[in-house]
Amino acid sequence: MRPYPFTAVVGMAELRLALVLSAISPAIGGVLVRGEKGTAKSTMVRALAGLLPGVDVVEGCRFSCDPAAPDPACPDGPHAEGAAAHRRPARLVELPVGAAEDRVVGSLDLERALSEGVTDYQPGLLAGAHRGLLYVDEVNLLHDHLVDTLLDAAAMGRVTVEREGVSVSHAARFVLIGTMNPEEGELRPQLLDRFGLTVEVASSRDAAQRVEVVRRRLAYEAAPDDFAEGYADAEAALAADIAAAQRLVPSVTLSDDALLQIAQVCAAFEVDGMRADIVTARTAAAHAAWCGRDTVTTEDIRVAARLALPHRRRRNPFDAPGIDEEQLEQSLRDTEPPEQGPPDGPDDPGDPGDPDDDGPGPGSGGEPEPSDADGQPANGQGGSAGERQVGAGSPYRARLFTVDGTGSGAHGRRSRAVTDSGRTVGVRPAGVRDGGAHLLATVRAAAPHQRSRGRSGPGLVVRPHDVRYAVREGKEGNLVLFCVDASGSMGARSRMREVKSAVLSLLLDAYQRRDKVGLVTFRAMGAEVALPPTVSVDAAASRLEALPTGGRTPLAEGLLRAAEVLRVEALRDPRRRPLLVVVTDGRATSGPDAVARAHAAADLLAGTGVTSVVLDCESGRMRLGLGAELAAHLGGERVALGDVAAETLTREVKRRAA
């Protein structure tokens, strides 16, 4: 089925412009499209392929070598001068999120390499994307080992495949385009910086535009060919404009004044490294060519900065991408040459535009808790009676908590796991193909049978059942479920601010280790799932920041709700092992036999085998040790809230060593 034409999607001028500029100058580095679901991100990207000029390739070359400058290391080469060539359309290659590494980079036939002494290389998706577009939908969900592969290819412009001493290399230069929903998690900073431009999209709130989208969608479904034919002339004109701009780009002049403006803008936004300056310069030149000019103006730099800088100014994963328009205009004015007037190109349709403390609950052994007539703390501020909100402090580097044993879950950086990448720890027999072939083990399996197989030459006679596959151990990502006490006792002595800082730090750690996270809170008379398990730590951080405190401490209800969340998630994602982090002072003050019920709930969780950590929030001179009791019932580790920081653990290790 043919994708929508560009013109069938309304309200996306900035995205349209970013895609066009990347097509004009592939050196920009591609586009990252961020937006909520159902905003036609994929439709826009797929429509771009039909607008690109065709490419000349060597006849029969699987790696799309340019006849004018073939790759001397091409596996299908070397290509003779004047080799036959043909012209084909530009390709859009889609990289599935769950693709195996061999499917992405290509694979080598180890059996033929050993028995026949030949290198039989089957190209992967990156070879197909050479001189075209590589599209990754939900790029933020891409496994880490595939992210590393993309980073290497984007940096070097080549793909190198090495399998047990056999090496193959080929060119892989492509325009990388990714789409993502930020609610499902953020990108690793290294990959985020590889995208030249970024665009935020959202569904229009204008009723007329929404009606037009629905009307065109229904018209397309009723008669796809007729619908596409109605926009054929407009698409042909747009393709011709892109081709003309591509021819003009090499002659566009970037003056010293323009380069100074670009440097000033990048410095003003404190972006890391020099890639931002280079991408902004290339984008400004492409925009000038798109407008039919041969000189870069301030307007070109303005447009380029809006597209190239928002995702590079993030200082930590919880910062929202964006750009301060006033700061941008000020930095442009500071360096704008006085003789420069307004741009002379055509108008561009793509240019957008501490509260009082409350004490612990009664019967807990601590200070009495002030309460209103309903038994709820009465010293809160904001929200309903007895509630208050306390912000978190600055996050810090947290110590590492891991799940016991060795798993086999999703790629990550937390706990030990058997994966298809990492160090080799063993081999599997033929028929259990999960990982790369192991050369030495394969040779050992085939060697005793060479005489019976009638070997007569130098090659090794290998049968399929001789092949052995490597067992590799790496790291996996886990489900980190936070069960946070938000009762009135947690507000004492600004404790909740310290709690939120610790949890925020652990969330930052979870982001870096590619974990899923979830949040259960308990207060007053019950517990709730504040955030179902998700890969979006931004969402978890937002829920944590808005978490109110107040009321009694239903610890048993919180643990039981956490147990239910873990049970359901084990059915949805059975390979992802959980880590339960209970943040509490150990008090249980809600209902009869609150402490006994809490311990029974903890025993139930311990019986499931979940790895648990209790962050003990109890403070002051008189401590009851309730957090340690809870940790014992859970069969987990008890860690004082002040010991979550990695630096604290390092100091303690050094102290004990001394």
XYZ file of C-alpha atoms in Angstrom:
658
model
C 0.000 0.000 0.000
C 1.351 3.385 -0.946
C 1.921 5.828 1.927
C 0.126 9.103 2.278
C 1.487 11.914 0.136
C 3.192 14.659 2.140
C 0.376 17.045 1.381
C -2.199 14.736 2.980
C -0.730 15.452 6.431
C -1.523 18.834 7.937
C 0.071 20.789 10.758
C 3.598 19.386 10.323
C 5.477 22.105 8.467
C 8.564 21.885 10.684
C 8.849 18.110 10.241
C 8.368 18.483 6.497
C 11.162 21.038 6.374
C 13.550 18.880 8.462
C 13.028 15.859 6.220
C 13.499 17.932 3.071
C 16.726 19.496 4.365
C 18.106 16.045 5.254
C 17.300 14.872 1.737
C 19.053 17.909 0.254
C 22.176 17.404 2.376
C 22.529 13.842 3.772
C 25.655 14.957 5.658
C 23.343 16.724 8.137
C 22.863 13.372 9.840
C 19.163 12.605 9.609
C 16.123 13.448 11.702
C 14.697 12.295 15.019
C 10.917 12.707 15.185
C 9.479 12.845 18.703
C 5.757 12.810 19.312
C 2.738 11.152 20.804
C 1.162 8.142 19.150
C -1.096 8.644 16.157
C 0.566 11.794 14.791
C 1.557 10.359 11.369
C 5.287 10.281 12.152
C 5.857 7.064 10.205
C 3.634 8.218 7.345
C 5.702 11.364 6.824
C 8.984 9.458 6.852
C 7.853 6.807 4.387
C 6.563 9.478 2.029
C 10.064 10.982 1.796
C 11.538 8.017 -0.096
C 9.335 8.649 -3.114
C 10.645 12.209 -3.426
C 14.359 11.405 -3.568
C 16.271 11.295 -6.853
C 17.367 7.875 -8.061
C 20.935 6.617 -7.591
C 23.369 5.097 -10.105
C 24.764 1.724 -8.952
C 27.145 -0.849 -10.401
C 25.238 -3.632 -12.131
C 25.003 -6.709 -9.895
C 26.598 -5.068 -6.832
C 24.674 -5.940 -3.663
C 26.279 -2.987 -1.872
C 25.104 -0.197 -4.186
C 28.560 0.981 -5.248
C 28.659 4.273 -7.146
C 30.008 3.630 -10.685
C 31.882 6.953 -10.530
C 33.670 6.019 -7.278
C 33.234 2.336 -6.366
C 34.301 1.112 -2.938
C 37.723 -0.550 -3.381
C 36.953 -2.885 -0.443
C 33.475 -3.870 -1.683
C 32.867 -7.610 -1.033
C 31.397 -7.875 -4.558
C 34.371 -6.039 -6.055
C 36.774 -4.884 -7.143
C 34.701 -3.246 -9.871
C 36.441 -2.584 -13.163
C 36.558 0.939 -14.540
C 33.566 1.539 -16.774
C 31.585 -1.358 -15.277
C 27.969 -1.628 -16.354
C 25.616 0.471 -14.249
C 21.935 1.186 -13.888
C 19.762 3.727 -12.113
C 17.348 2.650 -9.380
C 15.082 4.508 -6.927
C 16.461 5.537 -3.554
C 15.697 2.930 -0.889
C 13.967 3.257 2.435
C 15.154 0.373 4.624
C 13.302 -0.246 7.878
C 15.224 -1.625 10.847
C 12.919 -3.584 13.193
C 13.432 -2.913 16.894
C 13.811 -6.621 17.649
C 16.154 -7.465 14.752
C 19.094 -9.796 15.397
C 22.582 -8.392 14.951
C 23.333 -10.698 11.995
C 20.232 -9.369 10.228
C 21.463 -5.802 10.676
C 25.159 -6.084 9.785
C 25.122 -9.282 7.712
C 26.368 -12.780 8.383
C 29.240 -15.085 7.418
C 28.804 -18.771 6.582
C 31.295 -20.427 8.926
C 30.788 -23.891 7.411
C 31.859 -22.739 3.930
C 34.738 -20.725 5.373
C 36.139 -23.851 7.074
C 35.378 -26.480 4.446
C 35.842 -24.546 1.186
C 38.086 -21.694 2.277
C 35.751 -19.051 0.853
C 34.146 -16.037 2.486
C 30.407 -16.271 1.911
C 28.983 -12.997 3.213
C 25.274 -12.235 3.164
C 24.675 -8.472 3.406
C 22.392 -7.069 6.084
C 20.050 -4.125 6.415
C 22.862 -1.566 6.658
C 24.164 -2.650 3.255
C 20.684 -2.205 1.802
C 20.443 1.311 3.273
C 23.743 2.488 1.729
C 23.134 5.707 -0.242
C 19.528 5.729 0.929
C 17.416 6.049 4.090
C 17.541 3.896 7.211
C 14.321 4.206 9.175
C 13.939 3.004 12.780
C 10.443 3.200 14.222
C 10.393 3.342 18.048
C 14.136 3.961 17.964
C 14.169 4.554 21.725
C 13.293 0.871 22.240
C 16.251 -0.375 20.176
C 18.468 -2.875 21.997
C 21.806 -1.588 23.213
C 23.909 -3.858 20.994
C 22.076 -2.567 17.914
C 22.520 1.014 19.123
C 26.271 0.378 19.330
C 26.225 -0.987 15.778
C 24.414 2.087 14.476
C 26.827 4.399 16.297
C 29.824 2.663 14.708
C 28.297 2.769 11.226
C 27.244 6.421 11.557
C 30.696 7.452 12.806
C 32.803 5.510 10.289
C 30.492 5.289 7.269
C 31.381 1.591 7.100
C 30.256 -1.716 8.539
C 32.819 -4.290 9.583
C 31.741 -7.857 10.337
C 34.217 -10.093 12.136
C 33.432 -13.691 13.004
C 36.192 -15.813 14.517
C 39.004 -14.286 12.456
C 37.041 -13.831 9.209
C 36.516 -10.132 8.438
C 34.401 -8.312 5.846
C 33.957 -4.545 5.461
C 31.748 -2.427 3.219
C 30.542 1.171 2.940
C 27.334 2.148 4.757
C 26.449 5.821 4.402
C 22.786 6.537 4.932
C 20.366 9.133 6.243
C 19.240 7.925 9.665
C 15.630 8.740 10.511
C 14.040 7.656 13.776
C 10.612 8.109 15.300
C 9.744 7.722 18.963
C 7.106 8.357 21.592
C 8.836 10.029 24.585
C 6.330 8.404 26.952
C 7.954 5.048 26.175
C 11.450 6.126 27.206
C 14.306 8.305 26.049
C 17.279 7.655 23.808
C 20.810 7.053 24.974
C 22.706 10.387 24.758
C 25.270 8.946 22.336
C 22.619 7.998 19.782
C 20.583 11.149 20.396
C 23.577 13.278 19.408
C 24.007 11.309 16.160
C 20.721 12.636 14.814
C 21.391 15.879 13.012
C 17.955 17.409 13.536
C 15.027 16.824 15.847
C 11.376 17.783 15.603
C 8.569 17.613 18.159
C 5.163 16.796 16.706
C 1.737 16.759 18.311
C -1.795 16.280 17.107
C -3.523 19.484 16.065
C -6.253 20.871 18.316
C -7.784 22.740 15.391
C -11.081 21.046 14.516
C -10.907 22.025 10.834
C -7.473 20.441 10.417
C -8.558 17.255 12.185
C -11.617 17.027 9.927
C -9.398 17.402 6.863
C -7.091 14.590 8.040
C -10.047 12.253 8.550
C -11.552 13.211 5.183
C -8.316 12.523 3.310
C -7.711 9.265 5.150
C -11.144 7.970 4.224
C -10.660 9.114 0.626
C -7.329 7.297 0.464
C -8.808 4.053 1.798
C -11.695 4.235 -0.668
C -9.489 4.713 -3.759
C -5.720 4.666 -3.030
C -4.565 5.016 -6.644
C -6.954 7.835 -7.475
C -6.055 9.632 -4.267
C -2.308 9.387 -4.989
C -2.856 10.504 -8.558
C -4.459 13.690 -7.317
C -1.186 14.681 -5.632
C 1.198 13.341 -8.283
C 1.891 16.756 -9.819
C 2.569 18.368 -6.430
C 4.914 15.536 -5.456
C 6.746 15.744 -8.778
C 7.242 19.484 -8.304
C 8.532 18.948 -4.756
C 10.941 16.245 -5.952
C 12.229 18.599 -8.648
C 12.777 21.352 -6.063
C 14.751 18.935 -3.855
C 16.924 17.875 -6.804
C 17.594 21.521 -7.706
C 18.565 22.335 -4.124
C 20.921 19.320 -4.056
C 22.718 20.699 -7.105
C 22.951 24.158 -5.523
C 24.275 23.113 -2.087
C 27.963 22.751 -3.129
C 28.035 26.387 -4.307
C 26.439 27.893 -1.164
C 28.849 30.256 0.630
C 29.270 30.208 4.420
C 30.966 33.492 5.259
C 33.115 34.055 8.344
C 30.342 36.223 9.768
C 27.845 33.384 9.350
C 30.220 30.903 10.989
C 30.707 33.329 13.882
C 26.939 33.562 14.340
C 26.646 29.778 14.378
C 29.447 29.459 16.937
C 27.879 32.169 19.096
C 24.492 30.437 19.084
C 25.961 27.035 19.961
C 28.087 28.531 22.730
C 25.093 30.425 24.130
C 23.172 27.166 24.520
C 26.198 25.406 26.082
C 26.010 22.356 23.837
C 28.673 19.681 24.251
C 31.324 19.131 21.602
C 31.542 20.574 18.093
C 28.990 18.414 16.290
C 26.253 20.992 16.914
C 28.250 23.716 15.141
C 28.938 21.486 12.139
C 25.336 20.269 11.845
C 23.966 23.807 12.185
C 26.314 25.037 9.437
C 25.306 22.208 7.084
C 21.614 22.751 7.810
C 21.881 26.490 7.230
C 23.579 25.860 3.864
C 20.870 23.347 2.901
C 18.149 25.821 3.859
C 19.774 28.542 1.786
C 19.835 26.165 -1.205
C 16.204 25.217 -0.581
C 15.306 28.913 -0.727
C 17.321 29.348 -3.933
C 20.155 31.399 -2.415
C 23.897 30.875 -2.719
C 24.746 32.714 0.530
C 23.786 31.779 4.098
C 21.803 34.469 5.927
C 20.726 35.012 9.517
C 17.322 33.534 8.712
C 18.986 30.304 7.545
C 20.935 30.098 10.798
C 17.785 30.782 12.819
C 15.920 27.931 11.134
C 18.919 25.607 11.446
C 19.348 26.301 15.167
C 15.684 25.543 15.866
C 16.139 22.115 14.323
C 19.702 21.206 15.322
C 19.994 22.382 18.940
C 16.914 21.378 21.011
C 18.034 17.777 21.662
C 21.639 18.810 22.300
C 20.986 21.232 25.142
C 19.659 18.568 27.519
C 21.846 18.398 30.606
C 20.309 15.242 32.108
C 17.638 12.695 31.086
C 14.885 14.544 32.962
C 15.332 17.806 31.059
C 12.730 18.354 28.353
C 14.213 19.130 24.928
C 13.537 22.592 23.601
C 15.052 25.918 22.751
C 14.592 29.358 24.280
C 13.478 31.589 21.413
C 14.446 34.789 23.238
C 17.931 33.461 23.941
C 18.271 32.426 20.282
C 17.283 35.872 19.030
C 19.646 37.572 21.476
C 22.615 35.443 20.406
C 21.855 36.176 16.738
C 21.597 39.921 17.384
C 24.904 39.961 19.242
C 26.817 38.824 16.149
C 24.622 39.904 13.243
C 26.630 42.023 10.772
C 25.188 45.548 10.646
C 25.103 45.519 6.850
C 23.063 42.337 6.617
C 19.439 42.926 5.691
C 16.464 40.619 5.658
C 16.806 37.395 3.678
C 16.118 37.747 -0.025
C 14.890 34.172 -0.526
C 11.261 33.123 -0.790
C 9.194 32.653 2.312
C 9.681 29.142 3.659
C 6.418 27.382 4.499
C 8.294 25.076 6.860
C 9.458 27.766 9.352
C 7.376 27.265 12.611
C 7.037 29.027 15.174
C 10.094 23.577 53.915
C 6.779 23.136 55.304
C 6.164 22.228 58.907
C 6.986 18.673 59.848
C 4.481 16.050 60.695
C 5.242 13.236 63.017
C 4.749 9.486 62.872
C 1.379 7.825 63.362
C 0.077 6.857 66.776
C 1.254 3.587 68.212
C 4.473 3.630 66.241
C 6.705 4.482 69.148
C 7.633 7.935 67.882
C 6.278 11.425 68.354
C 2.488 11.865 68.099
C 1.095 12.789 64.690
C -1.107 15.905 64.642
C -4.460 15.034 63.131
C -7.807 16.500 62.263
C -11.184 15.130 63.213
C -10.845 12.287 60.693
C -7.523 11.151 62.086
C -5.511 12.605 59.191
C -2.529 14.943 59.661
C -3.723 18.529 59.679
C -0.531 20.438 58.935
C -0.426 19.944 55.186
C -0.474 22.581 52.508
C -2.210 22.403 49.155
C -4.434 19.585 47.943
C -6.965 17.998 50.276
C -6.767 18.290 54.030
C -3.659 16.656 55.453
C -1.813 16.479 52.114
C 1.256 18.350 50.992
C 3.767 18.138 48.212
C 7.518 18.307 48.697
C 9.902 18.690 45.767
C 12.984 16.563 45.224
C 16.544 17.759 45.574
C 19.271 17.278 42.974
C 19.934 13.673 41.872
C 23.315 12.080 42.495
C 25.156 8.953 41.352
C 23.455 6.034 43.072
C 25.017 2.759 44.119
C 24.262 -0.295 42.009
C 21.613 -2.780 43.123
C 21.386 -6.023 41.124
C 19.090 -9.031 40.875
C 20.452 -12.280 42.269
C 21.504 -15.065 39.903
C 21.913 -15.058 36.125
C 19.022 -14.171 33.853
C 18.310 -14.150 30.136
C 16.265 -10.986 29.758
C 16.412 -7.847 27.660
C 19.755 -6.223 26.967
C 20.748 -3.730 29.615
C 23.446 -2.829 32.118
C 22.293 -4.015 35.519
C 22.339 -7.751 36.306
C 24.217 -10.769 34.966
C 22.522 -12.544 32.076
C 23.109 -14.894 29.175
C 22.905 -12.697 26.066
C 23.942 -12.782 22.403
C 26.758 -10.339 23.115
C 29.387 -10.125 25.841
C 32.188 -12.445 26.923
C 32.086 -16.107 25.889
C 31.547 -18.445 28.856
C 30.680 -21.721 27.083
C 29.332 -23.361 23.934
C 26.037 -24.857 22.793
C 25.692 -27.881 20.493
C 24.280 -27.782 16.987
C 20.537 -27.303 16.849
C 20.551 -24.683 19.630
C 21.344 -21.633 17.532
C 21.327 -18.728 19.929
C 24.420 -16.598 19.376
C 27.371 -16.555 16.999
C 29.248 -19.656 15.894
C 32.265 -20.684 18.002
C 35.189 -21.489 15.690
C 37.474 -23.453 18.037
C 34.661 -25.611 19.421
C 33.426 -26.312 15.881
C 36.899 -27.417 14.755
C 37.233 -29.672 17.798
C 33.859 -31.263 17.057
C 34.712 -31.909 13.380
C 38.403 -32.932 13.751
C 37.947 -36.549 14.981
C 35.799 -37.421 11.938
C 38.053 -36.222 9.104
C 39.374 -39.700 8.147
C 35.936 -41.317 8.151
C 34.612 -38.465 6.012
C 37.289 -39.070 3.408
C 39.129 -35.788 3.733
C 41.762 -35.517 1.009
C 42.547 -31.818 0.706
C 43.626 -28.993 3.008
C 40.062 -27.952 3.836
C 38.216 -29.234 6.901
C 35.156 -31.394 6.213
C 32.411 -29.887 8.368
C 28.899 -31.179 8.823
C 25.991 -29.044 10.120
C 25.862 -30.989 13.389
C 29.531 -30.094 14.064
C 28.837 -26.395 14.395
C 28.938 -25.098 17.953
C 27.511 -21.769 19.100
C 28.937 -19.474 21.731
C 27.267 -18.923 25.088
C 27.925 -15.325 26.062
C 27.386 -13.563 29.343
C 26.573 -9.884 29.491
C 24.155 -7.621 31.315
C 20.386 -7.403 31.277
C 17.876 -4.701 32.062
C 15.430 -5.359 34.886
C 12.078 -4.153 36.114
C 12.782 -1.824 39.045
C 9.533 -1.428 40.982
C 9.525 1.308 43.617
C 7.107 0.888 46.518
C 7.177 4.284 48.258
C 5.746 5.184 51.652
C 3.950 8.534 51.262
C 2.336 8.638 54.711
C 2.479 11.533 57.146
C 5.469 10.135 59.020
C 7.608 10.482 55.894
C 7.232 14.266 56.064
C 9.103 14.518 59.367
C 12.366 16.493 59.385
C 12.131 17.172 55.614
C 12.476 13.420 55.126
C 10.336 13.329 51.970
C 12.721 15.626 50.127
C 15.556 13.230 50.882
C 13.384 10.275 49.860
C 12.485 11.843 46.511
C 16.128 12.737 45.848
C 17.163 9.133 46.472
C 14.411 7.676 44.271
C 15.146 10.245 41.541
C 18.802 9.200 41.646
C 17.810 5.548 41.312
C 15.547 6.461 38.401
C 18.481 8.155 36.675
C 20.497 4.984 37.283
C 17.636 2.900 35.822
C 17.607 5.104 32.707
C 21.313 4.573 32.191
C 20.978 0.806 32.688
C 17.993 0.430 30.310
C 15.534 -0.790 32.939
C 11.771 -0.662 33.064
C 10.438 1.178 36.099
C 7.167 1.252 38.006
C 5.878 3.169 41.018
C 3.508 2.006 43.782
C 2.686 4.418 46.601
C 0.824 3.860 49.841
C -0.687 6.331 52.279
C -3.898 7.028 54.222
C -6.102 3.934 53.838
C -4.624 2.164 50.823
C -2.116 1.829 47.996
C -2.192 2.734 44.314
C -0.152 2.120 41.199
C 1.083 5.633 40.497
C 2.873 4.423 37.340
C 2.507 0.986 35.698
C 5.799 -0.576 34.549
C 7.230 1.441 31.665
C 10.572 2.285 30.078
C 9.866 6.007 30.480
C 11.802 7.209 33.515
C 10.667 10.739 32.650
C 7.095 9.713 33.446
C 8.230 8.141 36.714
C 10.141 11.282 37.676
C 7.067 13.438 36.979
C 4.811 11.223 39.112
C 7.374 11.218 41.896
C 7.656 15.016 41.873
C 3.873 15.386 42.215
C 3.564 12.758 44.961
C 1.727 14.161 48.031
C 2.313 12.972 51.594
C -0.025 12.615 54.538
C -2.165 10.156 56.473
C -1.455 6.820 58.086
C 0.875 4.059 56.862
C -0.839 1.075 55.146
C 2.411 -0.848 54.648
C 0.718 -4.220 54.096
C -1.510 -2.769 51.371
C 1.521 -1.268 49.634
C 3.414 -4.571 49.619
C 0.382 -6.525 48.404
C -0.198 -4.036 45.583
C 3.475 -4.353 44.607
C 3.120 -8.160 44.602
C 0.132 -7.899 42.252
C 2.010 -5.579 39.877
C 4.945 -8.019 39.778
C 2.611 -10.966 39.146
C 0.921 -9.297 36.181
C 4.203 -8.036 34.735
C 5.712 -11.543 34.952
C 2.959 -12.696 32.586
C 3.515 -9.786 30.177
C 7.319 -9.824 30.160
C 8.490 -13.121 31.701
C 12.162 -12.739 30.760
C 12.611 -9.416 32.565
C 13.505 -10.145 36.173
C 12.250 -7.739 38.866
C 13.989 -5.744 41.577
C 11.682 -4.448 44.319
C 12.801 -1.265 46.095
C 10.700 -0.536 49.197
C 11.176 3.002 50.499
C 9.823 3.264 54.043
C 10.680 3.758 57.706
C 9.082 0.374 58.468
C 6.122 1.729 60.416
C 2.668 0.219 59.850
C -0.179 2.201 61.401
C -3.271 1.535 59.306
C -5.882 -0.909 60.620
C -5.726 -3.638 63.261
C -2.619 -5.837 63.461
C -0.932 -3.524 60.937
C 2.585 -4.745 61.701
C 1.673 -8.446 61.565
C -0.150 -7.980 58.260
C 2.815 -6.109 56.828
C 5.202 -8.892 57.794
C 2.843 -11.494 56.300
C 2.761 -9.546 53.043
C 6.563 -9.373 53.080
C 6.760 -13.142 53.614
C 4.461 -13.602 50.611
C 6.774 -11.503 48.429
C 9.823 -13.382 49.687
C 8.155 -16.636 48.637
C 8.006 -15.450 45.014
C 11.804 -15.182 44.913
C 11.863 -11.485 44.025
C 15.082 -9.646 44.911
C 14.232 -6.854 47.358
C 15.941 -3.818 48.815
C 14.552 -1.804 51.722
C 15.631 1.836 51.767
C 15.279 2.544 55.465
C 14.111 6.123 56.041
C 14.143 5.983 59.836
C 16.199 8.782 61.372
C 16.827 10.424 64.715
C 18.444 9.198 67.917
C 15.684 6.786 68.931
C 15.412 4.152 66.207
C 13.149 1.125 66.347
C 14.857 -0.968 63.659
C 11.574 -1.597 61.839
C 13.214 -1.285 58.424
C 15.660 -4.070 59.251
C 12.779 -6.297 60.404
C 10.936 -5.693 57.137
C 14.071 -6.484 55.110
C 14.467 -9.751 57.024
C 10.903 -10.813 56.186
C 11.438 -9.875 52.527
C 14.732 -11.772 52.458
C 16.370 -8.671 51.040
C 19.009 -6.061 51.796
C 18.443 -3.153 54.160
C 20.144 0.096 53.112
C 19.954 3.351 55.037
C 18.518 6.188 52.983
C 21.728 8.174 53.400
C 23.776 5.290 51.960
C 22.149 5.258 48.512
C 24.840 7.525 47.059
C 27.706 5.624 45.415
C 30.233 7.906 47.101
C 28.945 6.813 50.498
C 29.560 3.164 49.653
C 33.058 3.957 48.381
C 33.942 5.761 51.615
C 32.636 2.856 53.678
C 34.700 0.317 51.707
C 37.844 2.410 52.154
C 37.133 2.808 55.880
C 36.793 -0.942 56.364
C 39.912 -1.635 54.318
C 41.889 0.751 56.522
